[in-house]
GROMACS .gro file of C-alpha atoms in nm:
model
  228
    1UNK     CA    1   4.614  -1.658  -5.216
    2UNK     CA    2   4.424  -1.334  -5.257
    3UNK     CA    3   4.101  -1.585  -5.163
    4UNK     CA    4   4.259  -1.666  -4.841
    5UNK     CA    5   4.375  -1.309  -4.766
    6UNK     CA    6   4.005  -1.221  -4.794
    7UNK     CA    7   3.896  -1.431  -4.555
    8UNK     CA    8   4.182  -1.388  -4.284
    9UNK     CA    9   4.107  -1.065  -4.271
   10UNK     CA   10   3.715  -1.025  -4.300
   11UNK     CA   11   3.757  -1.149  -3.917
   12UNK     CA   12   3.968  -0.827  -3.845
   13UNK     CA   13   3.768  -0.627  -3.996
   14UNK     CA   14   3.424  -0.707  -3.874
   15UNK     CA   15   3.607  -0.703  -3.510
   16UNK     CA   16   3.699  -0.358  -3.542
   17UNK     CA   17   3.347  -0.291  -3.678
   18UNK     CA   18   3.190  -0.438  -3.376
   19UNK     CA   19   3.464  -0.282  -3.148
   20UNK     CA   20   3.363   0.074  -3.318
   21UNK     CA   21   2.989   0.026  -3.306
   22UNK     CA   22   2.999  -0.085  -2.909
   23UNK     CA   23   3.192   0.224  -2.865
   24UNK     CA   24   2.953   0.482  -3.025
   25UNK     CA   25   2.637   0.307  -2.840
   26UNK     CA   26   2.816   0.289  -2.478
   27UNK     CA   27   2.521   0.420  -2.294
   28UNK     CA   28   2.519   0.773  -2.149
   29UNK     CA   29   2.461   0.827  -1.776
   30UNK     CA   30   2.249   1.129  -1.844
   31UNK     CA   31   2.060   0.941  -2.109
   32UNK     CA   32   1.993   0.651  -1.830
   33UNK     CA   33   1.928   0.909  -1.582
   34UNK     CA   34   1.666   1.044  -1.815
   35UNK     CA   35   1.497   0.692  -1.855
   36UNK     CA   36   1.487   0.603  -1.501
   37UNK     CA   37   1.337   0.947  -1.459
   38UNK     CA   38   1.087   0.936  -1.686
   39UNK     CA   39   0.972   0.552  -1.583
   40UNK     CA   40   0.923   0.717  -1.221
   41UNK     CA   41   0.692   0.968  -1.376
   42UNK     CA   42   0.548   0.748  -1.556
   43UNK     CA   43   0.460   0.522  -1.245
   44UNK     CA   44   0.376   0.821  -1.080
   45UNK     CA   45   0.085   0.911  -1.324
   46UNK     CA   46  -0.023   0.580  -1.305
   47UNK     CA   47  -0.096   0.598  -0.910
   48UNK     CA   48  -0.279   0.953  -1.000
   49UNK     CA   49  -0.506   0.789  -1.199
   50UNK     CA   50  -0.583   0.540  -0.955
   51UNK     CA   51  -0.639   0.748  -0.691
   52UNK     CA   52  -0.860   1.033  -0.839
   53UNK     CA   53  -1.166   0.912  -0.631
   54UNK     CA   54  -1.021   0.980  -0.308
   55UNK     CA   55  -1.141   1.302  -0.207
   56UNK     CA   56  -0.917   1.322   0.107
   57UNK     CA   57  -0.612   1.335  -0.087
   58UNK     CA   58  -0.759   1.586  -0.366
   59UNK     CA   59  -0.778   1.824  -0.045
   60UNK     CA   60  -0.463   1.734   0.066
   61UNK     CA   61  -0.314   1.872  -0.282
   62UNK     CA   62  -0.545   2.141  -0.265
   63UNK     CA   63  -0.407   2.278   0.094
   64UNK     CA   64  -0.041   2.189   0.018
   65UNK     CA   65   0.047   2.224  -0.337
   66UNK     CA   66   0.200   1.887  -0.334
   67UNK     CA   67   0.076   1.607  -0.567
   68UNK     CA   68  -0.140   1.390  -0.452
   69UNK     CA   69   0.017   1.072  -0.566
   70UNK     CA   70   0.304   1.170  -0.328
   71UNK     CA   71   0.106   1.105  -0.036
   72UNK     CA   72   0.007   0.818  -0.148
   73UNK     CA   73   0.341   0.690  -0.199
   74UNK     CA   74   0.494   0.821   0.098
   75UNK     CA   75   0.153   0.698   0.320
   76UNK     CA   76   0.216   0.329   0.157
   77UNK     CA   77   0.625   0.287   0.290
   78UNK     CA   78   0.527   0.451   0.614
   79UNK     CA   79   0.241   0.167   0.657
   80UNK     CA   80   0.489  -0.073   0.523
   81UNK     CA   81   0.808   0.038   0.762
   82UNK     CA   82   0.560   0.021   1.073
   83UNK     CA   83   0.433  -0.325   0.963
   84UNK     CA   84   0.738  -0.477   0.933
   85UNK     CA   85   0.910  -0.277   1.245
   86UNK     CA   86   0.605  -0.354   1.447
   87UNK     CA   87   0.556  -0.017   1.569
   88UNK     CA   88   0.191   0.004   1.655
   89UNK     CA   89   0.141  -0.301   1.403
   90UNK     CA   90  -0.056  -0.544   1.658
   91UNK     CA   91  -0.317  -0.238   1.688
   92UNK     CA   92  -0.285  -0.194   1.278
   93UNK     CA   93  -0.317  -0.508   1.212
   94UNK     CA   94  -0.656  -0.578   1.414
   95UNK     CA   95  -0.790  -0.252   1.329
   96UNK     CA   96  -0.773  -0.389   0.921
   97UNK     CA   97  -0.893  -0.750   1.001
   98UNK     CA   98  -1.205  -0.598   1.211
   99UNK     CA   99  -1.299  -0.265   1.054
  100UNK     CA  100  -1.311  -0.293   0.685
  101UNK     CA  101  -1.484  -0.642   0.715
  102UNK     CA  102  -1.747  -0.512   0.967
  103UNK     CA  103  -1.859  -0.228   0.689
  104UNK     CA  104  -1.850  -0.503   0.426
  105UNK     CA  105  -2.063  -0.702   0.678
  106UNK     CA  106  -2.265  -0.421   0.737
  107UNK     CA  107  -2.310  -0.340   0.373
  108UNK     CA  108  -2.456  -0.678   0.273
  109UNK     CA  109  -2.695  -0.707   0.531
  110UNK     CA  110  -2.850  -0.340   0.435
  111UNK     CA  111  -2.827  -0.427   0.005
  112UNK     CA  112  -2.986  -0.800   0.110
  113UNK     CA  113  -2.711  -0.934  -0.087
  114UNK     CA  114  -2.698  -1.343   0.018
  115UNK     CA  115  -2.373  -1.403  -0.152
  116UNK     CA  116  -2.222  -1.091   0.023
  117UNK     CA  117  -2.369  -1.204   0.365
  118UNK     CA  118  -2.246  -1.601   0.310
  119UNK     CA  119  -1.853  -1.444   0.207
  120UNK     CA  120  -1.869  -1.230   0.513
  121UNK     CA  121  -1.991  -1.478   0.768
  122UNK     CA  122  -1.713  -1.778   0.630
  123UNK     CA  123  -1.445  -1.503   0.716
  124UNK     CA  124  -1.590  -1.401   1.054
  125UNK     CA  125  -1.571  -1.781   1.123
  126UNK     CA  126  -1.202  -1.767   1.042
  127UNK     CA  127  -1.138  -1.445   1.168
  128UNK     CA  128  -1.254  -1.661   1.503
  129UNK     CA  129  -1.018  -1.987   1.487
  130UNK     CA  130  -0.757  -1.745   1.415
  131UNK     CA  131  -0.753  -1.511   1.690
  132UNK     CA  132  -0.862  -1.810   1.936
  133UNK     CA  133  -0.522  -1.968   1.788
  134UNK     CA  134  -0.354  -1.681   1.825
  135UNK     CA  135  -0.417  -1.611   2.226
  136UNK     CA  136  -0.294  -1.937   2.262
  137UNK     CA  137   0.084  -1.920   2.074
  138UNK     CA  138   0.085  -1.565   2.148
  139UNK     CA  139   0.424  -1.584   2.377
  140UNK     CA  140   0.556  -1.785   2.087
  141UNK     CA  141   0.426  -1.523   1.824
  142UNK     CA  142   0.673  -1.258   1.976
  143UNK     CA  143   1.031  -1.424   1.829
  144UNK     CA  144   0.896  -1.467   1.438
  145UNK     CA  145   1.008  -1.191   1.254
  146UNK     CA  146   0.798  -0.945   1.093
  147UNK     CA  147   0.488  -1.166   1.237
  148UNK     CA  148   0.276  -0.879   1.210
  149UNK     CA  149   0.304  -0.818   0.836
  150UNK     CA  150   0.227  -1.215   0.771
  151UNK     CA  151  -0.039  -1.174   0.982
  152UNK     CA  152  -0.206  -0.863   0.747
  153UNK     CA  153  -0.108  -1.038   0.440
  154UNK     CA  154  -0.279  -1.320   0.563
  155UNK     CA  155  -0.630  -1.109   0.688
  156UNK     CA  156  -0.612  -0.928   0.340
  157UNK     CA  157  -0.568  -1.272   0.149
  158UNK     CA  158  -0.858  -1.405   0.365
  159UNK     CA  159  -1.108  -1.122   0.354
  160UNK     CA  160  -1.039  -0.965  -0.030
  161UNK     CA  161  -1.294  -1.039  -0.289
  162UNK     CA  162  -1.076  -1.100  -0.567
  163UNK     CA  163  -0.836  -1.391  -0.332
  164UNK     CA  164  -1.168  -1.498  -0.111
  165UNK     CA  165  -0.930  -1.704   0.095
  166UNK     CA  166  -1.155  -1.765   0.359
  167UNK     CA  167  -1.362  -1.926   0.148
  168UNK     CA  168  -1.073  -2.136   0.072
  169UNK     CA  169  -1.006  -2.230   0.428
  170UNK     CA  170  -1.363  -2.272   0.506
  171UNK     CA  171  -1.432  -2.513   0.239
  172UNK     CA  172  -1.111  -2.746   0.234
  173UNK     CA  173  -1.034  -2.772   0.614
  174UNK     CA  174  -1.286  -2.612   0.864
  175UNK     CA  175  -1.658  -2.687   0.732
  176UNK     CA  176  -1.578  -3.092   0.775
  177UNK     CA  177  -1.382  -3.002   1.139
  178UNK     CA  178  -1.701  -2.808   1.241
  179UNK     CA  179  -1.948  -3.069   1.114
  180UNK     CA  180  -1.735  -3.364   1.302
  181UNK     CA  181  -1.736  -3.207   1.642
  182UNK     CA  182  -2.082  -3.010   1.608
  183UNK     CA  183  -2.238  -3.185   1.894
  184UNK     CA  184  -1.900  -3.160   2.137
  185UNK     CA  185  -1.906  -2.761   2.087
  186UNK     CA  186  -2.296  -2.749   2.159
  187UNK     CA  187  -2.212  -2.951   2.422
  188UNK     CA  188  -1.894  -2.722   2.543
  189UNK     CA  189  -2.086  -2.431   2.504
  190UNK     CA  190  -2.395  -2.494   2.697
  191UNK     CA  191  -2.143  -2.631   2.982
  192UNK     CA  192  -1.971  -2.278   2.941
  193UNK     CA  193  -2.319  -2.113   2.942
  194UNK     CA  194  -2.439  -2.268   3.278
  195UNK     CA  195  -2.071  -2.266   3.476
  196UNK     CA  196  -2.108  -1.837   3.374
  197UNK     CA  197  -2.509  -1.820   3.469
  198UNK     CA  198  -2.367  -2.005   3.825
  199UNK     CA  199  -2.034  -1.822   3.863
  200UNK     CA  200  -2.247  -1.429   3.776
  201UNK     CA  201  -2.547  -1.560   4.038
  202UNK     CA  202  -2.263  -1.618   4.320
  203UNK     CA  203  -2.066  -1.304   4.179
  204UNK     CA  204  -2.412  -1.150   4.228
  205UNK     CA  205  -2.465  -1.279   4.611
  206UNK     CA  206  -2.078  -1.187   4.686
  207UNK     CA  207  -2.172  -0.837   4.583
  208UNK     CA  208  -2.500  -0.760   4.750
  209UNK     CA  209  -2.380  -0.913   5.078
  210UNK     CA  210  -2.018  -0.678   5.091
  211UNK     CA  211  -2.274  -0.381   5.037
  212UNK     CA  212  -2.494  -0.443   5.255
  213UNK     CA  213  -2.168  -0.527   5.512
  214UNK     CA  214  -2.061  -0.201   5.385
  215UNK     CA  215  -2.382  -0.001   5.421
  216UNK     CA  216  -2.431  -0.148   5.837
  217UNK     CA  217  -2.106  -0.038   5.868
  218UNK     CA  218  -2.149   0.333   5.734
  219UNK     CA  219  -2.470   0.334   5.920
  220UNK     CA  220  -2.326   0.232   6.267
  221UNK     CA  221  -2.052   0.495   6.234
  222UNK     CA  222  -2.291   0.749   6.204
  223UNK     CA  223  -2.492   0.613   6.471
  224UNK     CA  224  -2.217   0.656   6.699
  225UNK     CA  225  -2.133   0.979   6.631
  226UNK     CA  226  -2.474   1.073   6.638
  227UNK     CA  227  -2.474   0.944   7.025
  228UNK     CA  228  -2.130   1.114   7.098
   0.00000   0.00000   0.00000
């Protein structure tokens, strides 16, 4: 009997344990307040170390008193609320697919680095299909949402070293396209070429016959008053 005692209520007890022990280690909201706290710092000094080489945001701390890594924190949701707002993000968005590609561009060529120059000259030829693609289904660009932040995830994914996804498109899809119709675009372009030499030559007549139209004209009015 005294057995089965025991274990009736061994149950009860180690319930009222359990209870007790949840009790004492309910968590404390200035304990978790502390935590969160010091994760944030932590994450905090984490961007400072990252962005020590950035002189223009050393001077920034310098004139203001205000740590750097605040800057760069508030400087990376401002670029990410006028991304996805589209407030100047078309202009953004072009200025990052052209500018920091052209340096890289330039940069190769000057160090005579051929893997450099090959990387940059695949994504220029993307860069290419995709804006040509992009004047095309631009009226049908303007009701997807946030288009403009796909569209710089997309040039960073193509142009980055470490993704190289240019490279990627290049090789799987566009190299055999190009190949195929190499002839029609030599073709296309030398039509292009000669309908522009023709349509600048008349362009060229048009202009230098309303000038000199022009020029009889000022000269007879002067004439005229010359004889009044």
């Amino acid at each position: 009997v005294l057995y089965i005692r025991r274990d009736i209520n061994t149950p009860a007890r180690s319930w009222s344990q359990n209870y007790n022990q949840r009790t004492r280690t309910k968590p404390n909201p200035s304990q978790s307040k502390a935590y969160t706290m010091d994760a944030i710092h932590a994450q905090l000094a984490n961007i400072r170390t990252k962005i020590d080489d950035v002189p223009v945001l050393q001077k920034l701390e310098d004139q203001t008193n205000v740590p750097k890594e605040y800057f760069a924190v508030g400087g990376s949701v401002l670029f990410g609320l006028l991304v996805l707002f589209g407030v100047g993000a078309g202009s953004l968005s072009s200025v990052i697919g052209f500018l920091y590609p052209a340096f890289q561009s330039f940069k190769a060529i000057e160090n005579r680095a051929n893997s450099d120059v090959t990387q940059w000259l695949i994504y220029w030829v993307v860069y290419s299909f995709f804006s040509i693609i992009e004047v095309f289904v631009d009226y049908l660009l303007y009701w997807i949402p946030f288009y403009y932040a796909f569209k710089m995830a997309f040039l960073l994914w193509a142009m980055l070293p470490q993704t190289r996804g240019a490279k990627f498109l290049y090789d799987n899809f566009l190299k055999d396209f190009l190949k195929t119709n190499e002839s029609k675009i030599d073709a296309a372009l030398k039509d292009a070429k000669t309908s522009a030499g023709k349509m600048a030559a008349e362009a060229t007549a048009v202009t230098k016959e309303v000038v000199a139209a022009v020029s009889d004209n000022v000269k007879k009015s002067v004439g005229d008053k010359k004889d009044e």
